[in-house]
Steps between C-alpha positions, in 0.01 A plus 500: 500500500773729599729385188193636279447840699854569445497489113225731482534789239566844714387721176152291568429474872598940471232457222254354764593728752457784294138352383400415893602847579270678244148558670273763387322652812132479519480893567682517200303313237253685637628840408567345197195456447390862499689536218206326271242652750604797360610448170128332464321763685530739191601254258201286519278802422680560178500194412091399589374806397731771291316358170153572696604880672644595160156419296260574741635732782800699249286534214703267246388262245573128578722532158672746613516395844642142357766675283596724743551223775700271248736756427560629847590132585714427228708805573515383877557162406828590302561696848508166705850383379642827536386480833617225582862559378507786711376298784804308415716812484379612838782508741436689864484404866144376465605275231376454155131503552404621831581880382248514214198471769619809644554680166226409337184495764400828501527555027271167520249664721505841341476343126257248573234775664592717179337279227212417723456903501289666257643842386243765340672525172388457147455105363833473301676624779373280717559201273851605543480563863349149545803345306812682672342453824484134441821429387633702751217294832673168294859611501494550870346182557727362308791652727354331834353159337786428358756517868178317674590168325849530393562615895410145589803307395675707744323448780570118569643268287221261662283339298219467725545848641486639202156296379408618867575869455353501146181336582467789768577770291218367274253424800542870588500629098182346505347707826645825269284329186242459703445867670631576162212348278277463760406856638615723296200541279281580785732713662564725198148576489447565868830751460322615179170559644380449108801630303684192412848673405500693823453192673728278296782727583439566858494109560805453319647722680440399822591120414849666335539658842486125681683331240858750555469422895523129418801541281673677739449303793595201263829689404566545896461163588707309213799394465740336184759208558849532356461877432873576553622220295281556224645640180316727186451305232507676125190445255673250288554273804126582601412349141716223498334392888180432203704257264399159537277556776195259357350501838517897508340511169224257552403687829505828282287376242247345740470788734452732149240259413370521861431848530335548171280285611446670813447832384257427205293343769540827735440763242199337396357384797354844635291563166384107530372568809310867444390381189440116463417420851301902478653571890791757500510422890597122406859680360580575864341170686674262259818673553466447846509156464866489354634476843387144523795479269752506826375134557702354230765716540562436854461120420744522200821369721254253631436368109898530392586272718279237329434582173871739409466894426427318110189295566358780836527764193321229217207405766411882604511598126234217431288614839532825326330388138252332674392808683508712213265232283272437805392868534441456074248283605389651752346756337281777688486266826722696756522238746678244230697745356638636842576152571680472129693838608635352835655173312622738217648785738706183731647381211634808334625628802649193597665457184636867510684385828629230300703698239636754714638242716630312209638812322728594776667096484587580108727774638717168715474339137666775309783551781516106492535480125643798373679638859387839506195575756246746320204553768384764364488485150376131459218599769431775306415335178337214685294705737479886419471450135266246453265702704542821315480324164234246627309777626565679153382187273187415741351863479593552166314139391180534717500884377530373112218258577219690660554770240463256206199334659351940523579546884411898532530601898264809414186267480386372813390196339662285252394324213498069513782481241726784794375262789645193333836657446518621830423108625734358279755708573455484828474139538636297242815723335655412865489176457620478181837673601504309837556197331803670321660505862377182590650309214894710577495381843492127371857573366611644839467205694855371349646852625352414881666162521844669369460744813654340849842429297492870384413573879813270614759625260465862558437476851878310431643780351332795711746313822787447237516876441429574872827290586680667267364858610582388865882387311585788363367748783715296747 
């Protein structure tokens, strides 16, 4: 016994020492968490109702809404990686992430309570106004989603914390969703007292106002592993952390797929509702709902143990296409469709959990594969970027398709051939692109199975280079 315990590798019992050592405090995942809280406190309203505020609260047509949207989110989108190699290029005593909470809080809150603010000035300038101030709401986003995953890596190099902290963060995203989608409606109008812009910007504001104290306090309480050791790496290393990362592309691809889906079932679902189901009131009580989604979420660690991150992201994508097709059938009962809505809502948030958990263990790949450790701009094409361009593609397709099936928001009732583009888009597009993400995370599974050797050899190497550091400082 002792013979064996005497030939065992010092490089890998530092390795385990180094892993044992690397706990994530609960306080601290839970700060972490405020990070989505907030993020999804403003977020969430662009994304569930921007297409609706713009047609029937700004004064746009849903074209013009749609184009306007798709173009804002492309530009953003091509921000993400740019983001992300600055993330990268971020070098200060917070570390690389940590700082861009601080910077960034308050031009997310401002921007965000800008476009929801209707200026008295003529249509074409406010067709403009609309535009810039979107780009501008997105690009800040885009600055404080984008250090909220690619933060994680350096938190713990735990696997389980990590899955721990992440399903947290989501848990508590999903309370910011839910005041988000949930009250905001009602709450505009009672601020309004019957003029919907005055409302819509005085609610904003005051849930912009909530949102930068969360930030904050999550800057306060963080804190980044390894910052001193850490080095700035350029942009073509940052690309090159990319090349022959199949499981980093798959997750990219999927999560694209993902929120497409997501948001052509969003932007649709409030005119669904006023119109197809005839209760604008139902907008605000479905919504309200969503937070049944923090069941599967807090029960995703509880499903990767059984079924891998592959087959827990397969099974909630399937819950969420049965939802979906179960309130097509449903029809104009509430009760069925409600019950359609919870399934649908525990899936998709579930399987959101998934691929920001799974995002963050393509960044171990790259360093594994290529050796160069690009948090932030491989999270920000997996994470930030799929939802500015997924956001961009949904709109954009469920604005194309109500307008060729004659949606108008100026007539308070719509014709049968406008009420059948609204369902379909509403219910069955999703689907359609669902499946899209379903069948990429098939291919992942071979990825997963690769992962505890990547785990093991870099863990390896991170004690390697720690002996030598402790070497050469001697």
């Amino acid at each position: 016994m002792s013979s064996n315990a005497s030939h065992v590798d010092p490089n890998t019992a530092s390795a385990q020492a180094l892993l044992a050592d690397d706990r994530l405090p609960w306080h601290r995942k839970i700060t972490y968490g405020f990070t989505d809280m907030s993020g999804n406190l403003l977020y969430c309203i662009i994304s569930s109702y921007m297409l609706y505020f713009f047609t029937n609260v700004f004064g746009l047509s849903v074209a013009m809404a749609g184009v306007i949207s798709l173009i804002a989110r492309v530009f953003d989108a091509v921000g993400a990686p740019v983001m992300g190699i600055l993330v990268d290029h971020t070098h200060s005593k917070y570390g690389k992430n940590r700082p861009w909470f601080l910077w960034m809080s308050l031009p997310f809150a401002i921007f965000v309570w800008l476009l929801f603010t209707t200026p008295s000035i003529s249509s074409g300038a406010k067709v403009i106004y609309a535009g810039v101030m979107y780009i501008l709401a997105d690009l800040s986003y885009t600055a404080v989603s984008t250090p909220i995953t690619s933060v994680l890596p350096n938190l713990t190099s735990d696997t389980d914390g990590r899955m721990q902290a992440n399903s947290i963060r989501l848990v508590l995203g999903n309370v910011g969703n839910f005041f988000a989608v949930t009250f905001i409606i009602p709450f505009a109008g009672m601020l309004g007292g019957g003029n919907d812009q005055k409302g819509w910007s005085m609610a904003v504001g005051i849930y912009a106002i909530v949102a930068f104290i969360l930030l904050i306090i999550a800057f306060l309480d963080m804190r980044e592993k390894n910052i001193s050791s850490e080095r700035v790496i350029t942009i073509k290393e940052s690309f090159k952390a990319a090349k022959s990362n199949w499981p980093w592309v798959l997750i990219v691809t999927a999560n694209l797929a993902y929120w497409t889906a997501f948001i052509v079932r969003n932007a649709s679902m409030p005119y669904y509702f006023q119109y197809n189901m005839g209760s604008k009131g139902l907008i605000s009580f479905f919504n309200g709902f969503t937070i049944i989604q923090v069941i599967g979420m807090a029960s995703v660690p509880f499903f990767v143990k059984f079924m891998h991150k592959w087959g827990t992201t397969i099974f909630f994508l399937l819950m969420t296409m049965v939802g979906q097709a179960w309130i097509g059938f449903a029809g104009s009962n509430t009760t069925s469709a409600l019950i359609a809505w919870c399934i649908a809502c525990i899936g998709s948030g579930s399987a959101c959990t998934m691929f920001f958990a799974m995002v963050g263990d393509t960044v171990d790949f790259g360093e594994w594969k290529n050796g160069i450790r690009a948090n932030g701009f491989l999270t920000a094409i997996g994470a930030s970027f799929c939802i500015q361009m997924g956001t961009g593609f949904g709109s954009f397709i469920a604005s194309m398709i109500l307008k060729s099936f004659g949606f108008n928001a100026a007539n308070a009732t719509q014709s049968a051939h406008s009420l059948a583009g609204i369902s379909f888009t509403f219910v069955w597009v999703p689907i359609i692109i669902y499946a899209i993400s379903l069948i990429l995370m098939i291919f992942y599974r071979k990825w997963e199975n690769h992962e505890p050797v990547v785990k093991a050899d870099l863990a390896k190497r991170h004690a390697e280079d720690a002996k030598k550091a402790e070497t050469a400082n001697a």
